[in-house]
PDB file of C-alpha atoms in Angstrom:
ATOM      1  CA  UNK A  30     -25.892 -33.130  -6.552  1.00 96.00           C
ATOM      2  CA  UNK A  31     -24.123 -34.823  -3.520  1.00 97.00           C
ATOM      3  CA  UNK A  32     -20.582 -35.204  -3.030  1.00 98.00           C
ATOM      4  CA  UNK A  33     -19.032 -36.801  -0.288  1.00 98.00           C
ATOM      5  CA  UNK A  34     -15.278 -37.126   0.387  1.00 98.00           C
ATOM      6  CA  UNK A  35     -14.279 -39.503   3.068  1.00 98.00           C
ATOM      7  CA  UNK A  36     -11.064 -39.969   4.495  1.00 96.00           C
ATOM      8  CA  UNK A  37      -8.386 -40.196   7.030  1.00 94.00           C
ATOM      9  CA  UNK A  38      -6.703 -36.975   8.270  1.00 89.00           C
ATOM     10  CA  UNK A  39      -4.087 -35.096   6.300  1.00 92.00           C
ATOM     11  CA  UNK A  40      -4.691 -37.081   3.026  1.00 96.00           C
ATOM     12  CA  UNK A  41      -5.963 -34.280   1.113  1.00 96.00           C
ATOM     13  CA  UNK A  42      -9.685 -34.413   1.389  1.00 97.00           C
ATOM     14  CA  UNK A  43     -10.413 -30.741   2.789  1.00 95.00           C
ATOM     15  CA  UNK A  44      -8.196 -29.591  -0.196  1.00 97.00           C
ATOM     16  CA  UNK A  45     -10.012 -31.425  -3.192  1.00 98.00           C
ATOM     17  CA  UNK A  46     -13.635 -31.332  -1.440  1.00 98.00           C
ATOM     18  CA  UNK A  47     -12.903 -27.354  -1.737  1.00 98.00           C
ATOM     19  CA  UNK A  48     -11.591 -27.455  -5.072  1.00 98.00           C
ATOM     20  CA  UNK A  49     -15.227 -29.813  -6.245  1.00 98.00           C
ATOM     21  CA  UNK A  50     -16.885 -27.191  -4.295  1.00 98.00           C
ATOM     22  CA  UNK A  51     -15.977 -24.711  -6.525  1.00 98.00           C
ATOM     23  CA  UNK A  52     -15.713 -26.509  -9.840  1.00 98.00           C
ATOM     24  CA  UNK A  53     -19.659 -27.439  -9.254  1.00 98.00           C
ATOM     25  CA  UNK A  54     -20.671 -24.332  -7.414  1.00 98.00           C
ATOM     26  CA  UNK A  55     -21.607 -25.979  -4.576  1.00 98.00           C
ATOM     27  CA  UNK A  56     -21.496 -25.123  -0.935  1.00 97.00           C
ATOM     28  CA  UNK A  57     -18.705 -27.264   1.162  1.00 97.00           C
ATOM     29  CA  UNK A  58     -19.027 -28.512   4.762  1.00 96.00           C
ATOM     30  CA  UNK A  59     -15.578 -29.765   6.506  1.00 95.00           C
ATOM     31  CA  UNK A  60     -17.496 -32.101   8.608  1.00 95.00           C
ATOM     32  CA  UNK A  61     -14.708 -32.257  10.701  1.00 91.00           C
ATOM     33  CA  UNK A  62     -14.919 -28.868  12.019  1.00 95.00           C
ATOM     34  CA  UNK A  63     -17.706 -29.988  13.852  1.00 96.00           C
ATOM     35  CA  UNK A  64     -16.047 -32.183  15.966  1.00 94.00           C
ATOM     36  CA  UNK A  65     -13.263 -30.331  16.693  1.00 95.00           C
ATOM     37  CA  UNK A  66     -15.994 -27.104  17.711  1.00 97.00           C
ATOM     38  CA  UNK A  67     -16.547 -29.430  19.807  1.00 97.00           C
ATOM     39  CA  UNK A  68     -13.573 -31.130  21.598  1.00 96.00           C
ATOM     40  CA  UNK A  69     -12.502 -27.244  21.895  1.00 96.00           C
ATOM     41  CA  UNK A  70     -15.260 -26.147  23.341  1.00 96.00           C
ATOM     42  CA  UNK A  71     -14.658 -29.451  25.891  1.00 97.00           C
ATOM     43  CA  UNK A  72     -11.031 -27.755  26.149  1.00 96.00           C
ATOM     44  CA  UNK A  73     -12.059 -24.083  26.558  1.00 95.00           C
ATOM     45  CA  UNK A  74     -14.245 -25.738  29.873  1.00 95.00           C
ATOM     46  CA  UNK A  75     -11.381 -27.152  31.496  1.00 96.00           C
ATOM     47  CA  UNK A  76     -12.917 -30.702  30.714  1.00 97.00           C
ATOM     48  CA  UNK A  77     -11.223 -33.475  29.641  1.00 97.00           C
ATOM     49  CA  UNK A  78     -12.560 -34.525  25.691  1.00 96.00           C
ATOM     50  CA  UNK A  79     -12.782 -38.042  26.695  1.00 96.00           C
ATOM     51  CA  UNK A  80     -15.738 -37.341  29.136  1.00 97.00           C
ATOM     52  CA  UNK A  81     -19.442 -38.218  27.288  1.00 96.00           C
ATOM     53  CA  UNK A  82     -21.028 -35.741  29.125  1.00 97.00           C
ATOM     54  CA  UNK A  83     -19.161 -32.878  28.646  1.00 97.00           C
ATOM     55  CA  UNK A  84     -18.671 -33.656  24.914  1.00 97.00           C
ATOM     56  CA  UNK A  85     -22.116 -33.901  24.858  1.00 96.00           C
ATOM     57  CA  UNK A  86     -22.883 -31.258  26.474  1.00 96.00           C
ATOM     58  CA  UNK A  87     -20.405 -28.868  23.836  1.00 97.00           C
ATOM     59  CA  UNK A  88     -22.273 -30.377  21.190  1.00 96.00           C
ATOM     60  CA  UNK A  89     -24.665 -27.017  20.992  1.00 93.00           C
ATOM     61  CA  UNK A  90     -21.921 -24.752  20.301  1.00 94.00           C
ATOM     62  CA  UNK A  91     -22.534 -21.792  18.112  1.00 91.00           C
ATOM     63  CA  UNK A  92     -22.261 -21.618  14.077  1.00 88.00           C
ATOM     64  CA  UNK A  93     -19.963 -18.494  14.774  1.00 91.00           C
ATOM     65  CA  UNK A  94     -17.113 -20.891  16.506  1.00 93.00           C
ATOM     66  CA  UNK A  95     -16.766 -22.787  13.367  1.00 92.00           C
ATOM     67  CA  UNK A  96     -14.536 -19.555  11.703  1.00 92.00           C
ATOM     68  CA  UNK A  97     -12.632 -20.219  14.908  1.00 94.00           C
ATOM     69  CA  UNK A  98      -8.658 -19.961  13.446  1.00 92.00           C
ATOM     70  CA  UNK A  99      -7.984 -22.726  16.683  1.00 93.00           C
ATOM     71  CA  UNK A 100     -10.023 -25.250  15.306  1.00 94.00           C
ATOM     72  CA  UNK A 101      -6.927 -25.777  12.849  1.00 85.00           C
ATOM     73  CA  UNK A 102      -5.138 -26.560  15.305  1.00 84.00           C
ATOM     74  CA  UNK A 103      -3.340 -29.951  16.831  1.00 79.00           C
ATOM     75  CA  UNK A 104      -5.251 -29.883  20.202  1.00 87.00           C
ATOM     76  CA  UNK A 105      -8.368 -29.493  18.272  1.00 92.00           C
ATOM     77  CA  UNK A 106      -7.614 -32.350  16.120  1.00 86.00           C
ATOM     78  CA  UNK A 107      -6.957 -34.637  18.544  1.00 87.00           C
ATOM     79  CA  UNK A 108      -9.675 -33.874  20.609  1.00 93.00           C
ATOM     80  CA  UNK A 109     -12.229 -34.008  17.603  1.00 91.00           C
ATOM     81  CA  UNK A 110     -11.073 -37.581  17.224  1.00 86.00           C
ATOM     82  CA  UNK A 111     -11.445 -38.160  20.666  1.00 91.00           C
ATOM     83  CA  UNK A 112     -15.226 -37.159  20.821  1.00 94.00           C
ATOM     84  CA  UNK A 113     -16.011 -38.282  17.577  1.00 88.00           C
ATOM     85  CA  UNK A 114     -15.558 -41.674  18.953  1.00 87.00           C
ATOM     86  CA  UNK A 115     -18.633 -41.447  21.587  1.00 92.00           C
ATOM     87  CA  UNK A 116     -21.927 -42.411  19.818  1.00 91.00           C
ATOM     88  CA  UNK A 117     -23.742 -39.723  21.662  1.00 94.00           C
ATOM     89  CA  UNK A 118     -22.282 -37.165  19.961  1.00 94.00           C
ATOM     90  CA  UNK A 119     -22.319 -38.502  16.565  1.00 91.00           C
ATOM     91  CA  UNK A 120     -25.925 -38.700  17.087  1.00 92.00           C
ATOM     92  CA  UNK A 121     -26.443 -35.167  18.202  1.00 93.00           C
ATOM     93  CA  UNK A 122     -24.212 -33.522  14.999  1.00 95.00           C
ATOM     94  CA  UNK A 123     -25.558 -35.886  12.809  1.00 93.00           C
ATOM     95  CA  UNK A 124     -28.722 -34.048  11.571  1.00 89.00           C
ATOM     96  CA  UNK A 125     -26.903 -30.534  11.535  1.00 91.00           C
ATOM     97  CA  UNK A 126     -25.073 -32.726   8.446  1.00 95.00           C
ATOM     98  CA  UNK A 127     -27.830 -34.101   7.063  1.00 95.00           C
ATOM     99  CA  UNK A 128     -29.408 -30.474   6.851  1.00 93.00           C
ATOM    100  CA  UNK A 129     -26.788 -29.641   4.860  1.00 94.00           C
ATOM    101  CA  UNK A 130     -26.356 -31.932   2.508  1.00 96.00           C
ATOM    102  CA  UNK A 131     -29.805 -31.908   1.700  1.00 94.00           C
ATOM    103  CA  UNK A 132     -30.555 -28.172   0.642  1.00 94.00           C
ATOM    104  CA  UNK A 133     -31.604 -27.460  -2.895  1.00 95.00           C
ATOM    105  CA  UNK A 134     -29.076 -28.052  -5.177  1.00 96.00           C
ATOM    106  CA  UNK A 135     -26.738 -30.362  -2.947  1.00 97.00           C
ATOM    107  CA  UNK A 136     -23.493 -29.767  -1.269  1.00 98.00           C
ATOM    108  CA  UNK A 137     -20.074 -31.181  -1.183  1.00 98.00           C
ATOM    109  CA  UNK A 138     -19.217 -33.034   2.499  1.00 98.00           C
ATOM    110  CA  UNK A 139     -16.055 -34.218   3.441  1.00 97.00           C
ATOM    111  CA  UNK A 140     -14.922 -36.202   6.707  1.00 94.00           C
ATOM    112  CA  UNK A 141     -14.871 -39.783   7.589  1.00 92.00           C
ATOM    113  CA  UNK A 142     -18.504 -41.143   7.509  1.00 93.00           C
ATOM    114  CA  UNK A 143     -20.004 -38.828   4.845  1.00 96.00           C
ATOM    115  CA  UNK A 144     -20.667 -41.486   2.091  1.00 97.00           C
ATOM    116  CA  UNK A 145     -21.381 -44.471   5.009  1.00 95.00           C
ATOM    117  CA  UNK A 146     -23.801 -42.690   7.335  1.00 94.00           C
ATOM    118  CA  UNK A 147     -24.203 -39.139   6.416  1.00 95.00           C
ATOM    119  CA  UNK A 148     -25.085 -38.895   2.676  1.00 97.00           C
ATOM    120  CA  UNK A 149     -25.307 -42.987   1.950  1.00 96.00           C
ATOM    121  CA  UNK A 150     -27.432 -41.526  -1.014  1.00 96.00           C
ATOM    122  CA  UNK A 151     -24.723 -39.142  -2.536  1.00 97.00           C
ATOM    123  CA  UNK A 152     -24.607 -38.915  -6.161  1.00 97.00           C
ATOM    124  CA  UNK A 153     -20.838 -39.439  -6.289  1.00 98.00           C
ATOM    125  CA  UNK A 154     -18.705 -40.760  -3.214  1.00 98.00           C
ATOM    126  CA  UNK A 155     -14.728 -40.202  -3.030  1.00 98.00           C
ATOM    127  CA  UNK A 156     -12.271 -42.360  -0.403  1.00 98.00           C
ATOM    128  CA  UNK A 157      -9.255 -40.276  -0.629  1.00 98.00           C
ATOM    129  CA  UNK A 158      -6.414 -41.573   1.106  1.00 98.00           C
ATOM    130  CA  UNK A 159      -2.325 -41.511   1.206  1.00 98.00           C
ATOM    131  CA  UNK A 160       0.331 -43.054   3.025  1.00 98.00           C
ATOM    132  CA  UNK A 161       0.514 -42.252   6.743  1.00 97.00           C
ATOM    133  CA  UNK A 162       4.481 -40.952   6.277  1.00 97.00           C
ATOM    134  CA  UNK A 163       3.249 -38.609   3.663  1.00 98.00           C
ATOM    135  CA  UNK A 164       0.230 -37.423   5.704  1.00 97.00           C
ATOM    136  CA  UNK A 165       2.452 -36.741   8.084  1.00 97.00           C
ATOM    137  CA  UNK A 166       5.040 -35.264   6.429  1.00 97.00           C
ATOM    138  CA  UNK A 167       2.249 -32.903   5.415  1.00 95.00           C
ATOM    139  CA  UNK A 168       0.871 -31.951   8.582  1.00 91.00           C
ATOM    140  CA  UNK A 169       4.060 -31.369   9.986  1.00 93.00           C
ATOM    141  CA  UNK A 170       4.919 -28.675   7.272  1.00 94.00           C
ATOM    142  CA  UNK A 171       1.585 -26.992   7.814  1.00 88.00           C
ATOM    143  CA  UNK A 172       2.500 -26.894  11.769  1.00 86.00           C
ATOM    144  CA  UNK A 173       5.835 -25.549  11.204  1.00 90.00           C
ATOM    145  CA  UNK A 174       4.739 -22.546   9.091  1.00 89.00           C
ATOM    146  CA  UNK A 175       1.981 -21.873  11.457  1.00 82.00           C
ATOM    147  CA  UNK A 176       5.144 -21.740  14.265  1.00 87.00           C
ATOM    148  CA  UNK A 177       4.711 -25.223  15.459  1.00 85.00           C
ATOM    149  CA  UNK A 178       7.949 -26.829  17.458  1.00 89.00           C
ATOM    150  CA  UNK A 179       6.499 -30.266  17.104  1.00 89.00           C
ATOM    151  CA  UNK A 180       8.585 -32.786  15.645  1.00 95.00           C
ATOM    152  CA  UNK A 181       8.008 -35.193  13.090  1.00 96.00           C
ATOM    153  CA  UNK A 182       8.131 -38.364  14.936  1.00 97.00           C
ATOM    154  CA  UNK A 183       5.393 -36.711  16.836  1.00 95.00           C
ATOM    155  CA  UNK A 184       3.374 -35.943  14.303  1.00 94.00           C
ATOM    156  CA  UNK A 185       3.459 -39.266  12.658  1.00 96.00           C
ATOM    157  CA  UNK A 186       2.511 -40.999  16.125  1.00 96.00           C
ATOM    158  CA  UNK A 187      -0.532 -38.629  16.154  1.00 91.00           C
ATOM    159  CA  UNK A 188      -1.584 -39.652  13.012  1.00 93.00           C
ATOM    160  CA  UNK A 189      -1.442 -43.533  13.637  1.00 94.00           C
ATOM    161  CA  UNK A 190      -2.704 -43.037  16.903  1.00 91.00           C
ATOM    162  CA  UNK A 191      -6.043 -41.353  14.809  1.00 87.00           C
ATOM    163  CA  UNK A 192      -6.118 -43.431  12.195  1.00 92.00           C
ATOM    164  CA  UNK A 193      -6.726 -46.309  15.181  1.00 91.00           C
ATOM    165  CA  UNK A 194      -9.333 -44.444  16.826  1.00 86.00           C
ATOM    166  CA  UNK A 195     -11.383 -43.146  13.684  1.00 86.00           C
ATOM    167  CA  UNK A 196     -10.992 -46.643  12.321  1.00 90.00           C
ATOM    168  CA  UNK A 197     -11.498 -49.001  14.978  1.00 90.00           C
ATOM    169  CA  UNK A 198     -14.452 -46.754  16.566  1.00 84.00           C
ATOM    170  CA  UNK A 199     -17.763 -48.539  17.197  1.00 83.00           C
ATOM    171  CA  UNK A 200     -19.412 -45.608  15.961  1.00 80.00           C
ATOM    172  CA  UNK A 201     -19.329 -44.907  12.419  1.00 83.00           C
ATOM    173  CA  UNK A 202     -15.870 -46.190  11.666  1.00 88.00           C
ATOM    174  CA  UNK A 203     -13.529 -44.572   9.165  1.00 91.00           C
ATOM    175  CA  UNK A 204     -14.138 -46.848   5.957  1.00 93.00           C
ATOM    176  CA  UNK A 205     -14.433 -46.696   2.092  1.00 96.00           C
ATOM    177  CA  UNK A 206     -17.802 -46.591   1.158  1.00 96.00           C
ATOM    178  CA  UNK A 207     -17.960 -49.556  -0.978  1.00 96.00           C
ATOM    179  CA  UNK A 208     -19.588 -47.492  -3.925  1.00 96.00           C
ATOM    180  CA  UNK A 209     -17.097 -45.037  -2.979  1.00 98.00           C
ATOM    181  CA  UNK A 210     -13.891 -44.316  -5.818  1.00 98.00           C
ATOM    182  CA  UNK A 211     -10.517 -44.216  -4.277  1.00 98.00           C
ATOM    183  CA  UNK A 212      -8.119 -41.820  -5.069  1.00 98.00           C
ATOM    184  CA  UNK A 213      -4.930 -41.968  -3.447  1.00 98.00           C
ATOM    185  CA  UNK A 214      -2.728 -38.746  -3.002  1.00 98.00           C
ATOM    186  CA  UNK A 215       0.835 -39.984  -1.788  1.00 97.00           C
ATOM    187  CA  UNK A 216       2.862 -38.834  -5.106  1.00 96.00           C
ATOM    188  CA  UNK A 217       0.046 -36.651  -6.561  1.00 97.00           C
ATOM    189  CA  UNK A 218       0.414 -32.755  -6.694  1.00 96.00           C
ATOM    190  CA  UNK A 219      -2.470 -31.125  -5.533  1.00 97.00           C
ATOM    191  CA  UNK A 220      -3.265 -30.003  -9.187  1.00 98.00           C
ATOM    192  CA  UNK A 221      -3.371 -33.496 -10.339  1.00 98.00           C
ATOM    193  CA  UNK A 222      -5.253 -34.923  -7.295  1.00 98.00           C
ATOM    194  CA  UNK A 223      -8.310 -32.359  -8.012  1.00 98.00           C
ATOM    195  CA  UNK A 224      -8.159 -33.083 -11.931  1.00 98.00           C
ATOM    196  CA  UNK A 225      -8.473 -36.854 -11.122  1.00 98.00           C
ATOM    197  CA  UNK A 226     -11.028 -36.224  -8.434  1.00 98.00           C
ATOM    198  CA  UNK A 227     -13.498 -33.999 -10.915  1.00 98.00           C
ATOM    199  CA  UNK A 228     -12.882 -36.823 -13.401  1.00 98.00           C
ATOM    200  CA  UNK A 229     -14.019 -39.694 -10.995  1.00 98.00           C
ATOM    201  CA  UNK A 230     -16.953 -37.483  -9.898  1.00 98.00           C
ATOM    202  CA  UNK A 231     -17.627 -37.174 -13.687  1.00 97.00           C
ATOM    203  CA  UNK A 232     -17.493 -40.561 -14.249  1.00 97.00           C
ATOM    204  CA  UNK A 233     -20.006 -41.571 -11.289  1.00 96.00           C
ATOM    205  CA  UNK A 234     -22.319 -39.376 -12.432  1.00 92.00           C
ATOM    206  CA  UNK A 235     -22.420 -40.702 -16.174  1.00 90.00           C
ATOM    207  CA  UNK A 236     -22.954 -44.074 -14.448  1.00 85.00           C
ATOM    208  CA  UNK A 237     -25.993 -42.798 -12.860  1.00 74.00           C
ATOM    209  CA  UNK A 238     -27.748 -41.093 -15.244  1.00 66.00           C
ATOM    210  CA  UNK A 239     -30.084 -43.653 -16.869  1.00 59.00           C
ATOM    211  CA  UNK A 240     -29.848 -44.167 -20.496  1.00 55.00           C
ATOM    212  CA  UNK A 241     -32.010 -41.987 -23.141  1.00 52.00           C
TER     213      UNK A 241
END
């Protein structure tokens, strides 16, 4: 069984794509890590992440970098959604994905394109989203416990300013798949958000499986 979970940053994807993970004991792929490996990797160069060919050329970084503790970072963040918008390197991470969501037994994706582009054929497709004051609001506590100064304000322009990008990319937009079930996280605890998410994965899979 596939599962993808689309969905913009900070709404709570990573969390319950885990959680589905481990309620269908399935391996999980933060799809995102990939493109922050490589905007970092970009960084680490002294390049700049808007530049195709060095993004590009980062695009071959090792497995090992992805239990990098810096890829959690803001800089990475930014910079993932800063080379996620070239086409070229979309292209060159997209069959690492589609490796992965294809081994025996299926997987659980999340990102922003999984149920468009990456797994179209996923057995049960999530758009999890919540409002961008409350995505905020969540990144900003994360950032402060890790020792963060940034404020706020900050952090809420960061996330509009990504929400633009992914969103109005030509590449592989950020969009609800339109088989895709939307669960929306703004006023949810994170115990009710997974319970609701295992129950619309539930229900998408009684919808496929053809009748006796």
């Amino acid at each position: 069984m596939i599962i993808a979970v689309d969905g913009p940053a900070a709404s709570g994807k990573g969390t319950i794509a885990r959680a589905l993970a481990r309620h269908y004991k399935l391996p999980h792929l933060d799809t995102g890590l990939l493109y922050r490996a490589v905007g970092l990797t970009v960084i680490d160069k002294g390049g700049d992440p808007a530049d195709a060919a060095a993004a590009i050329g980062a695009c071959g970084f090792p497995d090992a970098m992805l239990d990098d503790p810096r890829l959690k970072g803001d800089a990475a963040g930014n910079a993932a959604s800063v080379v996620s918008a070239i086409p070229a390197v979309r292209e060159a991470l997209l069959e690492r994905q589609r490796r992965f969501a294809a081994q025996p037994g299926g997987a659980v994706l999340d990102g922003r394109d999984i149920g468009t582009v990456i797994a179209p054929e996923a057995d049960a497709k999530l758009f999890v989203r919540a409002t961008s004051a409350i995505r905020a609001r969540r990144r900003h506590d994360e950032l402060v416990k890790a020792g963060s100064t940034l404020s706020y304000d900050r952090v809420l322009a960061d996330i509009k300013a990504r929400d633009l990008r992914d969103s109005t990319r030509g590449a592989a937009p950020l969009r609800q798949a339109n088989d895709a079930a939307l669960l929306d996280t703004s006023y949810m605890s994170v115990e009710t958000a997974i319970a609701h998410a295992i129950e619309l994965v539930e229900a998408q899979r009684a919808r496929s499986i053809p009748p006796a």
